[in-house]
XYZ file of C-alpha atoms in Angstrom:
676
model
C 50.288 -6.444 7.770
C 51.581 -8.549 10.039
C 49.026 -10.429 12.676
C 50.283 -10.909 16.289
C 50.005 -13.797 17.799
C 47.657 -12.233 20.936
C 46.602 -15.371 22.454
C 48.756 -15.581 25.489
C 49.173 -11.510 25.388
C 48.490 -9.767 29.148
C 48.405 -6.081 29.777
C 48.449 -6.408 33.665
C 47.348 -3.997 36.031
C 49.312 -1.179 37.162
C 49.531 -2.449 40.608
C 51.892 -5.127 40.949
C 50.771 -6.441 44.032
C 47.342 -6.579 42.838
C 45.854 -10.611 43.225
C 46.510 -12.356 40.351
C 42.562 -12.981 39.738
C 42.130 -9.395 39.627
C 44.904 -8.589 36.833
C 43.151 -7.748 33.343
C 43.560 -5.134 30.737
C 43.274 -1.395 31.647
C 41.487 0.826 29.720
C 44.330 3.810 29.885
C 46.859 0.574 28.878
C 44.209 0.117 25.908
C 43.666 3.198 25.288
C 47.410 3.890 24.912
C 47.691 0.861 22.705
C 45.156 2.086 19.954
C 46.676 5.312 20.240
C 50.059 4.222 19.188
C 51.229 4.773 15.703
C 52.328 1.308 15.651
C 49.984 -1.279 13.921
C 51.069 -4.341 15.746
C 50.461 -2.644 19.118
C 46.915 -1.060 17.533
C 45.957 -4.824 16.719
C 46.854 -5.753 20.034
C 45.082 -2.911 21.520
C 41.592 -4.242 19.415
C 42.138 -7.308 20.698
C 42.456 -6.783 24.001
C 39.340 -3.902 24.073
C 37.245 -6.716 22.295
C 37.583 -9.087 24.997
C 37.188 -6.673 27.333
C 33.759 -5.389 26.106
C 32.655 -8.928 25.630
C 33.257 -9.895 29.327
C 32.861 -6.606 30.955
C 28.737 -6.302 31.363
C 29.451 -3.615 33.416
C 31.406 -1.324 31.396
C 28.991 -1.730 28.562
C 26.589 0.594 30.460
C 29.752 3.151 30.738
C 28.764 5.263 28.156
C 31.308 7.984 28.674
C 34.052 5.503 28.776
C 32.494 3.715 25.451
C 32.817 7.093 23.512
C 35.996 7.095 24.920
C 37.286 4.183 23.613
C 35.877 4.720 20.442
C 37.349 8.018 20.018
C 41.023 6.281 20.667
C 40.671 3.875 17.504
C 42.180 5.185 14.105
C 39.388 4.824 11.284
C 41.975 4.812 9.164
C 43.004 1.517 11.008
C 40.035 -0.220 10.762
C 39.905 0.474 7.258
C 43.185 -0.763 6.850
C 41.985 -4.035 8.548
C 38.725 -4.367 6.550
C 40.346 -3.527 3.193
C 43.232 -6.437 4.117
C 40.859 -8.856 5.168
C 39.397 -8.633 1.799
C 42.138 -9.322 -0.607
C 43.512 -12.420 -1.152
C 47.327 -13.415 -0.393
C 49.515 -16.256 0.766
C 48.593 -15.679 4.561
C 44.786 -15.481 4.211
C 44.339 -16.504 7.648
C 46.013 -13.510 8.866
C 43.842 -11.935 6.341
C 40.544 -13.538 7.787
C 41.467 -12.404 11.384
C 42.046 -9.447 10.245
C 38.690 -8.804 8.574
C 36.811 -10.737 11.764
C 38.579 -8.469 14.331
C 37.467 -5.278 12.735
C 34.183 -6.249 11.959
C 33.967 -7.804 15.796
C 34.757 -4.271 16.999
C 32.417 -2.063 14.710
C 29.960 -4.449 15.732
C 30.215 -3.986 19.146
C 30.252 -0.409 19.103
C 27.350 0.089 16.835
C 25.472 -1.606 19.061
C 26.888 0.339 22.552
C 27.414 3.807 21.428
C 24.621 6.258 22.336
C 22.380 7.549 19.549
C 24.088 10.708 18.709
C 27.797 9.219 18.371
C 26.305 6.328 15.758
C 25.518 9.336 13.540
C 29.196 10.456 13.484
C 30.845 9.509 10.255
C 33.398 7.593 11.876
C 31.170 4.641 12.200
C 28.640 5.452 9.648
C 31.811 5.774 6.768
C 32.791 1.917 7.637
C 29.574 0.830 5.670
C 30.649 0.693 2.226
C 33.687 -1.630 3.288
C 31.024 -3.527 5.484
C 28.664 -4.216 2.636
C 31.766 -5.645 0.708
C 33.112 -7.727 3.462
C 30.216 -10.320 3.048
C 31.861 -11.625 0.092
C 35.158 -12.831 1.947
C 33.736 -13.215 5.451
C 33.064 -16.477 7.164
C 29.661 -17.587 7.863
C 29.734 -16.524 11.256
C 31.477 -13.049 10.580
C 28.584 -12.310 7.935
C 25.831 -12.805 10.641
C 27.701 -10.169 12.558
C 28.067 -7.883 9.685
C 24.419 -8.188 8.520
C 23.482 -7.441 12.250
C 25.793 -4.346 12.203
C 24.555 -2.745 9.073
C 20.963 -3.554 10.376
C 21.784 -1.541 13.882
C 23.470 1.175 11.889
C 20.465 1.698 8.622
C 18.183 2.278 11.777
C 19.641 6.171 12.327
C 19.132 8.464 10.017
C 23.263 8.750 8.600
C 23.348 5.233 8.219
C 20.518 4.579 6.253
C 21.394 7.723 3.957
C 24.810 6.166 3.523
C 23.717 3.031 2.684
C 21.409 4.103 -0.024
C 24.086 6.492 -1.565
C 25.920 3.217 -2.464
C 26.474 2.283 -6.027
C 23.726 -1.414 -7.226
C 27.437 -2.704 -7.467
C 28.269 -2.086 -3.674
C 24.445 -3.476 -2.663
C 25.325 -6.691 -5.046
C 27.364 -8.481 -2.414
C 24.324 -8.497 -0.087
C 21.711 -8.899 -2.571
C 23.343 -12.529 -3.544
C 23.313 -13.727 0.297
C 19.821 -12.458 0.825
C 18.137 -15.879 0.152
C 20.034 -17.582 3.092
C 19.792 -14.259 5.724
C 16.702 -12.514 5.573
C 17.586 -10.028 7.599
C 19.119 -8.512 4.386
C 15.727 -7.942 3.082
C 14.930 -5.534 6.542
C 18.332 -3.815 5.818
C 17.239 -2.464 2.704
C 13.501 -1.661 4.053
C 14.844 0.114 6.367
C 17.452 1.949 4.353
C 14.724 2.856 1.127
C 12.681 4.064 3.334
C 14.519 6.285 5.938
C 17.350 7.005 3.631
C 15.448 8.587 1.121
C 13.506 11.420 2.983
C 16.152 14.227 2.322
C 15.371 13.707 -1.568
C 14.483 17.083 -2.676
C 14.747 17.701 -6.720
C 13.528 15.631 -9.301
C 17.076 14.521 -10.774
C 18.272 13.199 -7.409
C 14.858 11.581 -7.183
C 14.981 10.046 -10.506
C 18.180 8.867 -9.551
C 17.352 6.978 -6.362
C 14.261 5.142 -8.333
C 16.324 3.976 -11.049
C 18.815 2.490 -8.227
C 15.694 0.871 -6.170
C 14.501 -0.801 -9.866
C 17.920 -2.171 -10.411
C 18.196 -3.091 -6.904
C 14.760 -5.085 -6.797
C 15.432 -6.739 -10.074
C 18.638 -8.082 -8.669
C 16.966 -9.583 -5.638
C 14.751 -11.202 -7.902
C 17.197 -12.684 -10.021
C 19.162 -13.691 -6.660
C 15.779 -15.411 -5.784
C 14.915 -17.441 -8.577
C 14.969 -21.094 -7.566
C 13.429 -20.653 -4.135
C 10.262 -20.385 -2.901
C 10.847 -16.476 -2.640
C 8.280 -16.407 0.473
C 10.175 -13.588 1.624
C 11.423 -11.912 -1.363
C 7.746 -11.280 -2.280
C 6.667 -9.591 1.768
C 9.718 -7.392 0.702
C 8.182 -6.506 -2.323
C 4.957 -5.930 -1.016
C 6.219 -3.802 2.113
C 8.533 -1.592 -0.030
C 6.003 -0.793 -2.704
C 3.303 -0.253 0.430
C 5.834 1.887 2.033
C 7.960 4.210 -0.137
C 7.378 7.428 -1.564
C 5.345 7.590 -4.627
C 8.109 9.345 -6.195
C 10.715 6.511 -5.919
C 8.493 3.456 -6.917
C 9.807 2.458 -9.949
C 7.832 2.778 -13.314
C 6.917 -0.106 -15.825
C 9.233 -2.271 -14.169
C 10.937 -4.879 -16.063
C 11.263 -7.164 -13.423
C 7.112 -7.528 -12.806
C 6.878 -10.613 -14.797
C 9.282 -12.543 -13.003
C 7.687 -11.362 -9.706
C 4.549 -12.672 -11.360
C 5.780 -15.902 -12.037
C 7.140 -16.624 -8.531
C 3.679 -15.522 -7.401
C 2.248 -18.540 -9.742
C 4.829 -21.117 -8.598
C 4.516 -20.500 -4.831
C 0.545 -20.302 -4.748
C 0.221 -23.895 -7.161
C 2.894 -25.748 -4.506
C 0.875 -26.490 -1.547
C 1.587 -23.136 0.156
C 1.282 -22.442 3.936
C 0.553 -19.626 6.094
C 3.385 -17.470 5.230
C 3.523 -18.220 1.652
C 0.155 -17.436 1.569
C 0.462 -14.071 3.256
C 3.183 -13.520 1.101
C 1.648 -14.042 -2.630
C -1.365 -12.594 -1.317
C 0.145 -9.517 0.025
C 2.573 -9.002 -2.937
C -0.248 -9.513 -5.387
C -2.356 -6.564 -3.881
C 0.498 -4.084 -3.888
C 1.054 -4.508 -7.112
C -2.222 -4.453 -8.375
C -2.955 -1.314 -6.856
C 0.315 0.278 -8.036
C 0.556 -1.339 -11.310
C -3.208 -1.613 -12.170
C -2.448 -1.747 -16.012
C 0.233 -4.128 -16.508
C -0.070 -6.477 -13.371
C -3.405 -7.854 -14.639
C -1.991 -9.199 -17.787
C 0.905 -11.184 -15.891
C -0.628 -12.310 -13.110
C -4.209 -13.431 -14.886
C -3.627 -13.932 -18.322
C -2.466 -17.430 -19.725
C -0.119 -17.815 -22.557
C -2.381 -20.699 -23.954
C -5.988 -22.043 -23.349
C -6.368 -24.377 -20.145
C -9.134 -26.367 -18.952
C -8.425 -24.769 -15.177
C -6.609 -21.688 -16.075
C -4.145 -20.326 -13.483
C -6.514 -17.259 -12.602
C -9.332 -19.739 -12.102
C -7.029 -21.378 -9.411
C -5.695 -18.682 -7.804
C -8.661 -16.842 -7.529
C -10.290 -19.974 -5.829
C -7.757 -19.496 -3.144
C -8.264 -15.878 -2.181
C -11.972 -16.755 -2.198
C -11.370 -19.754 0.008
C -9.407 -17.619 2.247
C -11.739 -15.040 2.405
C -14.710 -17.457 3.397
C -12.610 -19.195 5.915
C -11.574 -16.000 7.899
C -13.920 -13.313 7.801
C -16.554 -15.020 10.403
C -14.397 -15.168 13.122
C -12.188 -12.143 11.995
C -14.344 -9.678 13.997
C -13.366 -11.058 17.529
C -9.906 -11.134 16.498
C -9.826 -7.104 16.076
C -7.886 -6.321 19.239
C -5.556 -9.293 18.624
C -1.725 -8.477 18.099
C -2.123 -10.672 14.828
C -5.192 -8.669 13.658
C -2.844 -5.951 11.774
C -1.393 -8.869 9.813
C -4.253 -10.993 8.987
C -6.235 -7.782 8.404
C -3.327 -6.697 5.698
C -3.433 -9.823 4.189
C -7.448 -9.855 3.610
C -7.183 -6.210 2.579
C -4.854 -7.741 -0.342
C -7.198 -10.510 -1.118
C -10.203 -7.994 -1.709
C -7.946 -5.817 -3.871
C -6.835 -9.228 -5.994
C -10.752 -9.856 -6.020
C -11.718 -6.011 -7.363
C -8.722 -6.479 -10.371
C -9.959 -9.456 -11.533
C -13.983 -8.571 -11.495
C -12.866 -6.025 -13.828
C -11.276 -8.477 -15.798
C -14.039 -11.069 -15.076
C -16.612 -8.487 -16.284
C -14.830 -7.692 -19.560
C -14.617 -11.748 -20.365
C -18.400 -11.906 -19.876
C -19.454 -9.162 -21.988
C -17.094 -10.434 -24.793
C -18.684 -13.549 -24.276
C -22.077 -11.850 -25.049
C -20.386 -10.882 -27.878
C -20.936 -7.121 -26.958
C -18.762 -4.565 -25.305
C -20.306 -1.120 -23.407
C -18.925 2.068 -24.772
C -18.019 4.952 -22.716
C -21.419 6.937 -23.542
C -23.050 3.718 -22.533
C -23.816 2.455 -26.401
C -23.142 -1.258 -27.234
C -21.000 -2.805 -29.949
C -20.121 -5.740 -31.322
C -17.141 -7.320 -29.541
C -13.940 -7.111 -31.852
C -11.117 -7.464 -29.009
C -8.627 -9.938 -29.701
C -8.680 -12.924 -26.402
C -4.953 -11.995 -26.163
C -5.643 -9.466 -23.409
C -8.777 -10.702 -21.800
C -9.263 -13.352 -19.553
C -9.234 -17.315 -21.254
C -11.525 -19.073 -19.162
C -14.384 -21.612 -19.958
C -18.262 -20.811 -19.687
C -18.619 -23.125 -17.442
C -15.892 -21.975 -14.948
C -17.105 -18.565 -15.169
C -19.932 -19.345 -13.595
C -18.742 -21.144 -11.068
C -16.564 -18.545 -10.295
C -19.313 -15.654 -10.437
C -21.240 -17.985 -7.563
C -17.947 -18.209 -5.356
C -17.398 -14.643 -5.694
C -20.613 -14.144 -4.724
C -20.577 -15.904 -1.950
C -17.743 -14.423 -0.666
C -18.647 -11.463 -1.118
C -22.031 -12.058 0.741
C -19.718 -13.309 3.954
C -17.807 -9.910 3.524
C -21.102 -7.881 3.903
C -22.461 -9.960 6.602
C -18.894 -9.155 8.208
C -19.398 -5.475 7.265
C -22.875 -5.085 8.630
C -21.262 -6.331 12.268
C -18.526 -4.464 12.269
C -20.508 -1.293 11.606
C -22.978 -2.354 14.155
C -19.803 -2.922 16.809
C -18.547 0.384 15.494
C -21.792 2.527 16.230
C -23.254 0.588 19.493
C -20.486 -1.821 20.399
C -19.277 -2.209 23.584
C -16.560 -0.505 24.205
C -13.872 -1.421 26.893
C -15.756 -4.634 27.348
C -13.782 -7.378 29.231
C -11.955 -9.617 26.474
C -13.378 -12.627 28.384
C -16.723 -11.012 26.963
C -15.890 -10.295 23.435
C -16.174 -13.807 22.041
C -18.056 -17.053 22.615
C -21.393 -17.699 23.802
C -23.498 -15.770 26.645
C -25.446 -18.105 28.495
C -29.048 -16.797 29.721
C -32.756 -18.399 30.846
C -33.266 -17.810 26.945
C -30.879 -19.760 25.528
C -26.892 -19.693 24.174
C -26.107 -16.540 21.812
C -23.275 -14.615 20.520
C -21.935 -11.997 22.775
C -22.452 -7.909 21.817
C -20.211 -7.488 18.650
C -16.719 -5.563 19.543
C -14.935 -3.066 17.710
C -11.237 -2.389 18.037
C -10.414 -0.573 20.893
C -8.386 2.050 19.044
C -9.733 3.941 15.811
C -13.098 3.522 13.984
C -14.215 1.243 11.461
C -13.878 4.180 8.445
C -10.136 3.956 9.261
C -9.506 0.537 8.582
C -7.902 -0.247 5.398
C -10.161 -3.651 4.943
C -13.865 -1.967 5.070
C -12.306 0.145 2.252
C -11.142 -2.563 0.006
C -14.298 -4.669 1.279
C -16.671 -1.475 0.073
C -14.471 -0.851 -3.130
C -15.102 -5.112 -4.292
C -18.784 -5.500 -3.327
C -19.107 -1.591 -5.138
C -17.948 -3.221 -8.672
C -19.716 -6.558 -8.328
C -22.906 -5.146 -7.738
C -22.840 -2.408 -9.885
C -21.669 -4.631 -13.075
C -23.293 -7.822 -11.619
C -27.207 -8.271 -13.303
C -28.168 -10.541 -10.440
C -30.440 -8.641 -7.692
C -29.875 -11.039 -4.585
C -26.420 -9.425 -3.790
C -27.572 -6.112 -4.392
C -30.654 -6.327 -1.612
C -27.925 -7.591 0.748
C -26.263 -4.347 -0.097
C -29.137 -2.308 0.404
C -29.233 -2.943 3.962
C -25.413 -1.524 4.337
C -27.198 1.835 3.312
C -26.601 3.638 6.479
C -22.999 2.791 6.548
C -22.702 3.892 2.919
C -24.004 6.972 3.749
C -21.984 7.699 6.654
C -18.957 6.571 5.079
C -19.409 8.772 2.124
C -20.066 11.936 4.308
C -17.283 10.784 6.941
C -14.867 11.193 3.462
C -14.648 15.163 3.324
C -11.857 17.552 2.637
C -11.055 17.779 6.439
C -10.642 13.802 6.907
C -8.878 13.884 3.923
C -6.125 16.365 5.027
C -5.921 14.116 8.224
C -4.806 11.334 6.301
C -8.346 9.765 6.176
C -9.476 7.314 3.556
C -11.457 8.361 0.984
C -15.183 6.003 0.552
C -16.793 8.184 -1.466
C -16.209 6.975 -5.133
C -16.757 3.476 -3.973
C -19.780 4.117 -2.358
C -21.125 5.820 -5.316
C -20.437 2.800 -7.609
C -22.308 0.814 -5.174
C -24.988 3.058 -5.284
C -24.921 2.642 -9.051
C -25.960 -0.949 -8.444
C -28.187 -1.016 -5.542
C -30.212 1.755 -6.603
C -31.455 -0.718 -9.480
C -33.842 -2.556 -7.104
C -36.846 -1.069 -5.086
C -35.227 -2.200 -1.502
C -32.272 0.047 -2.751
C -34.213 3.437 -3.265
C -36.061 3.074 -0.001
C -33.196 2.313 1.837
C -31.443 5.432 0.160
C -34.286 7.837 1.012
C -34.586 6.451 4.363
C -30.583 7.427 4.745
C -31.429 10.942 3.591
C -29.431 10.254 0.705
C -30.469 12.536 -1.390
C -29.506 15.522 0.641
C -25.823 14.267 1.388
C -24.894 13.266 -2.744
C -26.616 16.491 -3.810
C -25.080 18.843 -1.258
C -21.597 17.541 -2.458
C -22.670 17.958 -5.881
C -23.794 21.661 -5.778
C -20.231 22.343 -3.893
C -18.429 21.183 -7.053
C -20.849 22.841 -9.251
C -20.133 26.425 -7.411
C -16.430 25.185 -6.814
C -16.376 25.084 -10.951
C -18.028 28.580 -11.548
C -14.996 30.622 -12.178
C -12.125 30.175 -14.390
C -9.314 30.512 -11.566
C -11.583 27.919 -9.640
C -12.047 25.354 -12.447
C -8.654 25.236 -13.399
C -7.612 24.384 -9.851
C -10.287 21.803 -9.298
C -8.601 18.445 -8.729
C -10.082 16.357 -11.580
C -11.049 13.574 -8.964
C -13.384 16.035 -7.723
C -15.451 16.370 -11.330
C -14.961 12.536 -12.014
C -16.870 12.173 -8.221
C -19.596 15.306 -9.291
C -20.156 13.305 -12.594
C -20.755 9.744 -10.550
C -23.047 11.889 -8.099
C -25.308 13.334 -11.509
C -25.557 9.507 -12.428
C -26.814 8.323 -9.331
C -29.143 10.923 -8.884
C -30.708 10.614 -12.037
C -31.109 6.996 -11.307
C -33.399 8.066 -8.269
C -35.140 10.449 -10.203
C -36.254 8.177 -13.162
C -37.229 5.640 -9.885
C -39.708 8.209 -8.687
C -43.251 8.589 -9.973
C -42.810 12.660 -9.667
C -39.826 15.325 -8.567
C -40.245 16.097 -5.130
C -40.086 19.786 -4.538
C -37.554 19.909 -1.777
C -35.156 18.049 -5.135
C -35.875 20.998 -6.908
C -32.905 22.972 -4.921
C -30.393 21.300 -7.815
C -32.565 23.078 -10.495
C -32.469 26.508 -8.948
C -28.772 26.275 -8.347
C -27.988 25.160 -11.988
C -29.854 27.730 -13.417
C -27.823 30.268 -11.334
C -24.651 28.447 -12.582
C -22.030 30.703 -14.203
C -20.105 28.220 -16.616
C -16.005 29.487 -16.388
C -15.201 30.956 -19.596
C -12.838 28.758 -21.592
C -10.258 30.301 -23.818
C -7.464 28.677 -25.965
C -6.831 25.342 -24.444
C -8.982 25.351 -21.513
C -11.456 24.146 -24.285
C -9.804 20.596 -23.909
C -10.939 20.426 -20.270
C -13.350 17.405 -21.189
C -13.647 16.299 -17.819
C -14.985 19.559 -16.888
C -17.423 19.920 -19.924
C -18.592 16.036 -19.045
C -18.929 16.924 -15.297
C -21.124 20.259 -16.628
C -23.546 18.130 -19.157
C -24.326 15.600 -16.579
C -25.579 17.978 -13.999
C -27.662 19.939 -16.655
C -28.866 16.181 -17.620
C -30.131 15.713 -14.469
C -31.863 19.606 -13.775
C -33.790 18.312 -17.039
C -34.438 15.077 -15.681
C -35.744 17.017 -12.593
C -37.675 19.314 -14.288
C -39.181 16.617 -16.963
C -40.366 14.536 -13.958
C -42.101 17.495 -11.996
C -45.804 17.813 -12.010
C -47.321 20.938 -14.540
C -47.652 23.131 -11.821
C -44.118 22.834 -10.465
C -42.430 23.332 -14.067
C -44.739 26.577 -14.107
C -43.306 27.830 -10.666
C -39.677 27.356 -12.050
C -40.115 28.578 -15.559
C -37.420 31.236 -15.026
C -35.269 28.759 -13.841
C -35.820 26.486 -17.038
C -34.963 29.150 -19.234
C -31.745 29.881 -17.482
C -30.775 26.479 -17.874
C -31.802 26.617 -21.388
C -29.215 28.851 -21.542
C -26.251 27.574 -20.119
C -26.879 24.561 -22.133
C -26.716 26.374 -25.238
C -23.319 27.995 -23.792
C -21.633 25.251 -23.012
C -22.846 23.794 -26.393
C -20.934 26.070 -28.477
C -17.346 24.996 -26.658
C -17.690 21.133 -26.478
C -16.007 19.143 -29.757
C -18.772 17.898 -32.276
C -18.944 13.982 -31.587
C -17.710 13.875 -28.031
C -19.878 12.171 -25.132
C -20.512 15.999 -23.540
C -22.130 17.100 -27.066
C -24.548 13.911 -27.295
C -25.444 14.649 -23.850
C -26.332 18.395 -24.385
C -27.593 17.566 -27.237
C -30.094 15.111 -24.964
C -30.652 18.266 -22.624
C -31.398 20.477 -25.972
C -34.173 18.024 -27.259
C -36.005 17.601 -23.486
C -36.065 21.485 -22.957
C -37.421 21.819 -26.114
C -40.231 19.005 -25.531
C -40.764 20.737 -22.438
C -41.421 23.783 -24.295
C -38.757 26.112 -22.751
């Protein structure tokens, strides 16, 4: 198609007597040209239309006129311009002019059309050719294409059209993504908003495979760059994508880990620190088995392995940021800072798991699921490789960072419970000068949302719980005991109602913290002061009741049974610390005695989680009886007999040599010793 020279072309007003200064293309004339069947006239009409819209701000607000002009444009003609502009030929300049004009017009209408008109296929249908056109466009036109696509994917139909493209159609955009960061935003919008209507499993599986291939292509494209924007992109996608669309066992995981390693060891700036921290945190949460292998472990021994350097960077960030975090709760930057620190704590939690395994290996023993110890024969290829002196240094640094974290949690919780909400910003930070001296002002909590809804608090409790449970030092356990009121209230606030409303579930992390804190007398005292037995035993008995029938136990979430097992362990620690069982604790014995174990037929006997839970509850009830004074045991003689019957019934259902079988053997032996 020939391109006319429109540089001197004028479409004059119908009024021949109008002054020259007012002579300009009229809307009617432009529409006539656009509706003409002659391609040359259409091209002239588009060129004039572009000029008029660019230079008439008042016209841009006339939505009806904009829609009328858009209706006058032939979509097939636009496609011919886009197609011709992406083909090589003798008249390359003319082809580029066609491409530039078509893209400029589409961009203008993508911006000016009302939202309902943007949903129409006449505009959305141009997305495939726009995505391909970046291969042939000039830098300025490429920028316009990216802006146009970014505008189109913000509407639902546009996002769906973009995600429906093949990966090969995405490739031109992916190739230039390192130079154009807005392309990453296009994919974020499309993958999150354009995949909401995928209902059947096959469609979701196909989309998951496309996203997997798309991320792999992005990773390949960013190799050789600092990859800061890519790491933020991967982090955002994995955190916000539908769980059913997240790639499984991705091949790009190792490559992303290498990018994080390179970025973190090359004098990272603030943006780089945020990128590798957020990305590592997201990967460790979503791929907890495979990510530590590629992030923390080194192929060969080193005097200072990468994991040591990386975790030191994370700990330094935590120690440097936490002291001033409280006063930033209502700053616009808080969500960004909080996300980075949340990821840092998630990284620390994962590393603590690796470090504990290494320390057990250095001790020459490992702990089995039943609590027994055995000689370690695990190869070091699957464990951290770090000299013992670095392990000690890192353990000290972790303790310091967690101590700072607990100090922040104490202040944050006090601010949430008793802080001065609505305090003037000038009084939220700094010192208050009184006749008694200069001191910090009242702690300040976030203006919107309680502390329990902050993901940072959950990650902090999770990291703290793992360390105080598995580390042998009592110093941090004493500090954690001072948080007992917070632990108990977080546990109570994590009930089923809050989960249906999208609240955070603190119960398992809090139980893990209890396992460590209750090892010291101060922890037992704090637990009793906060009425911890009542809170945990009520939850335990609720789970026990829900598991008492076959239909209920089959539908009971496995997470509830696991939580019940952890509750039984925590309460048993408390029982063992008491000289004699208080009578108000014996309600557990009564409830267990009345327990109606569900019938297990056929494959139901394989429910090891349920059997483990039942056995642990029986062990708790037996411990209460064993620790009770003789007079109390006499009053509960019938309950003791019923517990014996339940234990024998369950013993007949468990597999020999299993954890539940060993626990039930202990229960029966204890009851026999008590003369039941």
